[in-house]
Amino acid sequence: MANTHPALSVDSDDHELRRGLKARHIQMIALGGTIGTGLFLASGRAISNGGPGGALVAYAVLGILVYCVMMSMGEMAAYIPVAGSFAHFASRFSDPSLGFCVGWVYWANWAVGVAVQVTGVAMLMEFWLPDFPSYVWSIICLVILIGFNVFAVKGYGEIEYWLSAIKILTVIIFIIVGFCVVTGTAGGNEIGNRNFHLEGGAFPNGFLGFFNVLVTAAFSFNGVEIVGIAAGESENPHKTVPTAVNQVFYRIVVFYMMCILVIGLCIPYTDPDLLRGNDDISVSPFTLVFRLAGAEWAAHLMNAIILTTMISAGNSGVYSSSRTLLAMAENGSAPRFFTRLNRWGVPLCCLIGCLAFLTSLFSSGVVFNWLTNLTSVAGLVTWVSISITHIRFRIGYRRQKLPLDQLPYKSPLFPFLDLFVIVIGTIIIFGQGYHTFLDPIDGADVVAAYIGLIFAVVIYVGHKVIMRPAFVKSLDMDFVTGTIPIDHNKAEQEKKLPLKKRIWKTFLTYVI
């Protein structure tokens, strides 16, 4: 029988997170919780760098990688639904140093991620009030985000539900309008697929153009794993986590792939406005497509919508980082005072995002591009760590002769999907800064390109050298602490419901 590790548990009598997130909250968070600047602003740069075909293929490759990560994470999070699951699982099933590393990398990822969204808010407000100090908008946005997160987690879930609904509706309308533009139904000019046949074709920059888009795509997908964090506060993680994992597939296909396809069809990759989209909302890819449809007021509309999406994505960032920091504090990887909860059962360590104040020192566009690169690498490091942990999880599970049918959700094709993530993710992590080694070589650019990797290596090696923890042996892994018994009778009753009642019940989970 496996030994238990009480120090790894994130719940205690004195400080316990409350399971206040309903099925509809988890499902909507999975569908649209972290859609933000990566899709609405950075997608133009992806088309410009890789061409319409290169961008589409790059997003498809990253989409497959992300879905593989989600299935691996979903298996562990549904079985052991705890807050800050990535660091917890890494320490519990692989290596305490890896858990320490991935915890701090993921926290830094979201601390910077919040800063990215707040920086984006400052950029958007400059569109309407160009002479107003950007740091004021940063302060206002931070206050709003903190206000969303200091009360009961159900409040966070409710706010995120409606903000995500706005984002999803916007993307759906954009896709419909985009295809109307392509066919000439809107705008009066039938574009067809001619932008895929410009000089250079659909892949004008070849493999390097495709590879450059992978980092941008990683930034766009950053945050899909938040479902694993939310599992620790879900009312019924055995059911909601697997459902949310499956919905990520539709999010990738509908929201990301279709949007990239529409932008690539509507706007030539040679259009210089695509590269300006990060700095000027009036020429963001979404705004450009709406203008092609004849909506000259699109810049103001998209500005308001993207403002909402950035607040939503920042809201998810504050939530994720605080739960990760709480779990690390419980495990002894962070100061103990981060375990303190307020009267509503919410961590007091949700007061983050101070990097947004860099917007008052530099131009918003410069900081935005720098932070985009940093969060992309940190996200990739986290995804690779999740796959490594899942391999160790399954090895220990089999060595202890535990039946697979006890798992509420099983990731298919083990271990090939995990190996795919590890190989592709590692190639992108080490190769994404290749351009910094071209003549002339600038040391500052090299460090900036690999700052996320450098941070992860220093954290891991430092912990391993100082603390000297041993790798977790498969027979010593704890598969008991934190698990919730599965109600098989309830599951069987739901399967026996007539089809109409099951459809109606599924619909109600999204609205009640």
mmCIF file of N, CA, C and O in Angstrom, residues 10-11 17-22 25-27 29 70 73-86 89 153 156 224-242 244-245 319-320 323 482 484:
data_model
loop_
_atom_site.group_PDB
_atom_site.id
_atom_site.type_symbol
_atom_site.label_atom_id
_atom_site.label_comp_id
_atom_site.label_asym_id
_atom_site.label_seq_id
_atom_site.Cartn_x
_atom_site.Cartn_y
_atom_site.Cartn_z
ATOM 1 N N VAL A 10 -3.741 19.979 0.176
ATOM 2 C CA VAL A 10 -3.975 21.421 0.141
ATOM 3 C C VAL A 10 -5.136 21.837 1.024
ATOM 4 O O VAL A 10 -5.473 22.997 1.121
ATOM 5 N N ASP A 11 -5.807 20.912 1.649
ATOM 6 C CA ASP A 11 -6.923 21.248 2.508
ATOM 7 C C ASP A 11 -6.581 20.934 3.954
ATOM 8 O O ASP A 11 -5.878 20.009 4.281
ATOM 9 N N LEU A 17 -10.401 25.499 0.904
ATOM 10 C CA LEU A 17 -11.131 26.094 -0.201
ATOM 11 C C LEU A 17 -12.528 25.488 -0.260
ATOM 12 O O LEU A 17 -12.734 24.324 0.068
ATOM 13 N N ARG A 18 -13.482 26.281 -0.689
ATOM 14 C CA ARG A 18 -14.863 25.822 -0.763
ATOM 15 C C ARG A 18 -15.216 25.446 -2.194
ATOM 16 O O ARG A 18 -14.884 26.162 -3.122
ATOM 17 N N ARG A 19 -15.907 24.331 -2.344
ATOM 18 C CA ARG A 19 -16.280 23.856 -3.671
ATOM 19 C C ARG A 19 -17.541 24.602 -4.115
ATOM 20 O O ARG A 19 -18.654 24.096 -4.024
ATOM 21 N N GLY A 20 -17.343 25.805 -4.640
ATOM 22 C CA GLY A 20 -18.472 26.663 -5.018
ATOM 23 C C GLY A 20 -18.661 26.829 -6.513
ATOM 24 O O GLY A 20 -19.556 27.553 -6.953
ATOM 25 N N LEU A 21 -17.821 26.176 -7.323
ATOM 26 C CA LEU A 21 -17.950 26.297 -8.774
ATOM 27 C C LEU A 21 -18.874 25.210 -9.299
ATOM 28 O O LEU A 21 -18.630 24.018 -9.106
ATOM 29 N N LYS A 22 -19.936 25.630 -9.987
ATOM 30 C CA LYS A 22 -20.890 24.678 -10.542
ATOM 31 C C LYS A 22 -20.415 24.185 -11.912
ATOM 32 O O LYS A 22 -19.446 24.685 -12.472
ATOM 33 N N HIS A 25 -20.119 26.824 -14.561
ATOM 34 C CA HIS A 25 -18.949 27.689 -14.394
ATOM 35 C C HIS A 25 -17.712 27.033 -15.007
ATOM 36 O O HIS A 25 -16.979 27.656 -15.778
ATOM 37 N N ILE A 26 -17.478 25.764 -14.656
ATOM 38 C CA ILE A 26 -16.302 25.048 -15.152
ATOM 39 C C ILE A 26 -16.344 24.933 -16.668
ATOM 40 O O ILE A 26 -15.339 25.143 -17.361
ATOM 41 N N GLN A 27 -17.506 24.614 -17.204
ATOM 42 C CA GLN A 27 -17.629 24.411 -18.640
ATOM 43 C C GLN A 27 -17.418 25.707 -19.409
ATOM 44 O O GLN A 27 -16.779 25.723 -20.462
ATOM 45 N N ILE A 29 -15.712 28.331 -18.303
ATOM 46 C CA ILE A 29 -14.298 28.680 -18.129
ATOM 47 C C ILE A 29 -13.453 27.900 -19.131
ATOM 48 O O ILE A 29 -12.523 28.442 -19.741
ATOM 49 N N MET A 70 -4.377 18.655 -21.954
ATOM 50 C CA MET A 70 -5.632 18.716 -21.213
ATOM 51 C C MET A 70 -6.134 17.329 -20.828
ATOM 52 O O MET A 70 -6.664 17.126 -19.732
ATOM 53 N N MET A 73 -3.863 16.136 -17.952
ATOM 54 C CA MET A 73 -4.197 16.871 -16.742
ATOM 55 C C MET A 73 -5.576 16.477 -16.222
ATOM 56 O O MET A 73 -5.799 16.328 -15.017
ATOM 57 N N GLY A 74 -6.528 16.300 -17.148
ATOM 58 C CA GLY A 74 -7.886 15.944 -16.746
ATOM 59 C C GLY A 74 -7.959 14.624 -16.017
ATOM 60 O O GLY A 74 -8.751 14.453 -15.083
ATOM 61 N N GLU A 75 -7.143 13.656 -16.439
ATOM 62 C CA GLU A 75 -7.129 12.358 -15.771
ATOM 63 C C GLU A 75 -6.721 12.497 -14.309
ATOM 64 O O GLU A 75 -7.353 11.919 -13.415
ATOM 65 N N MET A 76 -5.673 13.267 -14.057
ATOM 66 C CA MET A 76 -5.185 13.427 -12.684
ATOM 67 C C MET A 76 -6.108 14.322 -11.860
ATOM 68 O O MET A 76 -6.394 14.033 -10.685
ATOM 69 N N ALA A 77 -6.593 15.422 -12.462
ATOM 70 C CA ALA A 77 -7.409 16.390 -11.720
ATOM 71 C C ALA A 77 -8.785 15.837 -11.386
ATOM 72 O O ALA A 77 -9.354 16.164 -10.344
ATOM 73 N N ALA A 78 -9.346 15.000 -12.250
ATOM 74 C CA ALA A 78 -10.649 14.406 -11.957
ATOM 75 C C ALA A 78 -10.538 13.365 -10.843
ATOM 76 O O ALA A 78 -11.452 13.193 -10.046
ATOM 77 N N TYR A 79 -9.397 12.676 -10.787
ATOM 78 C CA TYR A 79 -9.193 11.646 -9.767
ATOM 79 C C TYR A 79 -8.813 12.258 -8.415
ATOM 80 O O TYR A 79 -9.302 11.816 -7.362
ATOM 81 N N ILE A 80 -7.967 13.277 -8.443
ATOM 82 C CA ILE A 80 -7.530 13.947 -7.214
ATOM 83 C C ILE A 80 -7.741 15.452 -7.407
ATOM 84 O O ILE A 80 -6.819 16.172 -7.795
ATOM 85 N N PRO A 81 -8.954 15.952 -7.181
ATOM 86 C CA PRO A 81 -9.259 17.363 -7.433
ATOM 87 C C PRO A 81 -8.756 18.264 -6.307
ATOM 88 O O PRO A 81 -9.405 18.442 -5.283
ATOM 89 N N VAL A 82 -7.573 18.825 -6.497
ATOM 90 C CA VAL A 82 -6.991 19.716 -5.498
ATOM 91 C C VAL A 82 -6.624 21.031 -6.162
ATOM 92 O O VAL A 82 -6.388 21.091 -7.371
ATOM 93 N N ALA A 83 -6.550 22.092 -5.371
ATOM 94 C CA ALA A 83 -6.131 23.382 -5.897
ATOM 95 C C ALA A 83 -4.641 23.351 -6.215
ATOM 96 O O ALA A 83 -3.870 22.636 -5.586
ATOM 97 N N GLY A 84 -4.242 24.152 -7.209
ATOM 98 C CA GLY A 84 -2.836 24.196 -7.570
ATOM 99 C C GLY A 84 -2.319 22.852 -8.016
ATOM 100 O O GLY A 84 -1.212 22.437 -7.681
ATOM 101 N N SER A 85 -3.105 22.144 -8.812
ATOM 102 C CA SER A 85 -2.869 20.732 -9.079
ATOM 103 C C SER A 85 -1.537 20.438 -9.759
ATOM 104 O O SER A 85 -0.945 19.392 -9.518
ATOM 105 N N PHE A 86 -1.030 21.321 -10.612
ATOM 106 C CA PHE A 86 0.166 20.998 -11.379
ATOM 107 C C PHE A 86 1.371 20.781 -10.464
ATOM 108 O O PHE A 86 2.069 19.775 -10.562
ATOM 109 N N PHE A 89 0.731 17.676 -8.132
ATOM 110 C CA PHE A 89 0.919 16.380 -8.774
ATOM 111 C C PHE A 89 2.388 16.106 -9.073
ATOM 112 O O PHE A 89 2.853 14.971 -8.941
ATOM 113 N N VAL A 153 -15.728 32.155 -4.161
ATOM 114 C CA VAL A 153 -15.321 31.673 -5.476
ATOM 115 C C VAL A 153 -16.509 31.580 -6.418
ATOM 116 O O VAL A 153 -16.355 31.684 -7.641
ATOM 117 N N TYR A 156 -16.550 34.675 -8.436
ATOM 118 C CA TYR A 156 -15.597 34.607 -9.548
ATOM 119 C C TYR A 156 -16.177 33.803 -10.694
ATOM 120 O O TYR A 156 -16.104 34.197 -11.865
ATOM 121 N N VAL A 224 -5.417 27.357 -20.983
ATOM 122 C CA VAL A 224 -6.481 26.359 -21.122
ATOM 123 C C VAL A 224 -6.471 25.361 -19.964
ATOM 124 O O VAL A 224 -7.500 24.765 -19.637
ATOM 125 N N GLU A 225 -5.303 25.204 -19.339
ATOM 126 C CA GLU A 225 -5.186 24.234 -18.248
ATOM 127 C C GLU A 225 -5.794 24.735 -16.947
ATOM 128 O O GLU A 225 -5.722 24.048 -15.920
ATOM 129 N N ILE A 226 -6.424 25.896 -16.966
ATOM 130 C CA ILE A 226 -7.016 26.458 -15.749
ATOM 131 C C ILE A 226 -8.101 25.543 -15.178
ATOM 132 O O ILE A 226 -8.416 25.602 -13.986
ATOM 133 N N VAL A 227 -8.671 24.682 -16.022
ATOM 134 C CA VAL A 227 -9.682 23.733 -15.543
ATOM 135 C C VAL A 227 -9.115 22.857 -14.435
ATOM 136 O O VAL A 227 -9.810 22.494 -13.485
ATOM 137 N N GLY A 228 -7.828 22.502 -14.544
ATOM 138 C CA GLY A 228 -7.198 21.698 -13.499
ATOM 139 C C GLY A 228 -7.110 22.437 -12.188
ATOM 140 O O GLY A 228 -7.238 21.834 -11.110
ATOM 141 N N ILE A 229 -6.876 23.751 -12.252
ATOM 142 C CA ILE A 229 -6.855 24.566 -11.033
ATOM 143 C C ILE A 229 -8.242 24.634 -10.430
ATOM 144 O O ILE A 229 -8.440 24.498 -9.219
ATOM 145 N N ALA A 230 -9.252 24.845 -11.296
ATOM 146 C CA ALA A 230 -10.625 25.012 -10.812
ATOM 147 C C ALA A 230 -11.210 23.726 -10.259
ATOM 148 O O ALA A 230 -12.206 23.768 -9.525
ATOM 149 N N ALA A 231 -10.611 22.579 -10.589
ATOM 150 C CA ALA A 231 -11.145 21.306 -10.103
ATOM 151 C C ALA A 231 -11.189 21.257 -8.584
ATOM 152 O O ALA A 231 -12.072 20.626 -7.994
ATOM 153 N N GLY A 232 -10.250 21.928 -7.921
ATOM 154 C CA GLY A 232 -10.197 21.922 -6.465
ATOM 155 C C GLY A 232 -11.360 22.633 -5.815
ATOM 156 O O GLY A 232 -11.579 22.481 -4.608
ATOM 157 N N GLU A 233 -12.123 23.421 -6.601
ATOM 158 C CA GLU A 233 -13.277 24.138 -6.061
ATOM 159 C C GLU A 233 -14.549 23.832 -6.836
ATOM 160 O O GLU A 233 -15.502 24.593 -6.807
ATOM 161 N N SER A 234 -14.532 22.704 -7.543
ATOM 162 C CA SER A 234 -15.705 22.279 -8.291
ATOM 163 C C SER A 234 -16.606 21.413 -7.417
ATOM 164 O O SER A 234 -16.127 20.612 -6.618
ATOM 165 N N GLU A 235 -17.912 21.566 -7.581
ATOM 166 C CA GLU A 235 -18.855 20.788 -6.773
ATOM 167 C C GLU A 235 -18.807 19.305 -7.126
ATOM 168 O O GLU A 235 -18.968 18.450 -6.268
ATOM 169 N N ASN A 236 -18.609 18.997 -8.401
ATOM 170 C CA ASN A 236 -18.605 17.604 -8.838
ATOM 171 C C ASN A 236 -17.484 17.392 -9.855
ATOM 172 O O ASN A 236 -17.729 17.255 -11.058
ATOM 173 N N PRO A 237 -16.225 17.372 -9.391
ATOM 174 C CA PRO A 237 -15.088 17.302 -10.324
ATOM 175 C C PRO A 237 -15.058 16.032 -11.160
ATOM 176 O O PRO A 237 -14.530 16.043 -12.271
ATOM 177 N N HIS A 238 -15.606 14.916 -10.649
ATOM 178 C CA HIS A 238 -15.582 13.677 -11.416
ATOM 179 C C HIS A 238 -16.322 13.821 -12.740
ATOM 180 O O HIS A 238 -15.970 13.180 -13.734
ATOM 181 N N LYS A 239 -17.327 14.679 -12.755
ATOM 182 C CA LYS A 239 -18.126 14.856 -13.965
ATOM 183 C C LYS A 239 -17.735 16.105 -14.734
ATOM 184 O O LYS A 239 -17.624 16.082 -15.961
ATOM 185 N N THR A 240 -17.529 17.214 -14.013
ATOM 186 C CA THR A 240 -17.318 18.488 -14.698
ATOM 187 C C THR A 240 -15.937 18.582 -15.358
ATOM 188 O O THR A 240 -15.812 19.174 -16.434
ATOM 189 N N VAL A 241 -14.911 18.010 -14.738
ATOM 190 C CA VAL A 241 -13.564 18.101 -15.320
ATOM 191 C C VAL A 241 -13.469 17.339 -16.639
ATOM 192 O O VAL A 241 -12.996 17.900 -17.642
ATOM 193 N N PRO A 242 -13.907 16.069 -16.720
ATOM 194 C CA PRO A 242 -13.861 15.388 -18.024
ATOM 195 C C PRO A 242 -14.674 16.102 -19.096
ATOM 196 O O PRO A 242 -14.248 16.182 -20.259
ATOM 197 N N ALA A 244 -15.308 19.310 -19.271
ATOM 198 C CA ALA A 244 -14.588 20.522 -19.646
ATOM 199 C C ALA A 244 -13.390 20.196 -20.531
ATOM 200 O O ALA A 244 -13.086 20.940 -21.476
ATOM 201 N N VAL A 245 -12.701 19.099 -20.241
ATOM 202 C CA VAL A 245 -11.555 18.697 -21.064
ATOM 203 C C VAL A 245 -12.007 18.429 -22.499
ATOM 204 O O VAL A 245 -11.365 18.867 -23.462
ATOM 205 N N TYR A 319 -7.079 34.418 -10.377
ATOM 206 C CA TYR A 319 -7.600 33.198 -9.754
ATOM 207 C C TYR A 319 -6.553 32.085 -9.775
ATOM 208 O O TYR A 319 -6.257 31.467 -8.761
ATOM 209 N N SER A 320 -5.967 31.831 -10.955
ATOM 210 C CA SER A 320 -5.020 30.724 -11.104
ATOM 211 C C SER A 320 -3.773 30.925 -10.263
ATOM 212 O O SER A 320 -3.301 30.002 -9.582
ATOM 213 N N ARG A 323 -4.406 30.428 -6.448
ATOM 214 C CA ARG A 323 -4.592 29.035 -6.038
ATOM 215 C C ARG A 323 -3.283 28.262 -6.126
ATOM 216 O O ARG A 323 -3.003 27.378 -5.312
ATOM 217 N N GLY A 482 -6.842 13.121 -0.855
ATOM 218 C CA GLY A 482 -7.454 14.114 -1.742
ATOM 219 C C GLY A 482 -8.444 13.556 -2.732
ATOM 220 O O GLY A 482 -9.102 14.313 -3.446
ATOM 221 N N ILE A 484 -11.923 11.763 -4.074
ATOM 222 C CA ILE A 484 -13.335 11.822 -3.693
ATOM 223 C C ILE A 484 -14.015 10.573 -4.233
ATOM 224 O O ILE A 484 -13.888 10.277 -5.426
#
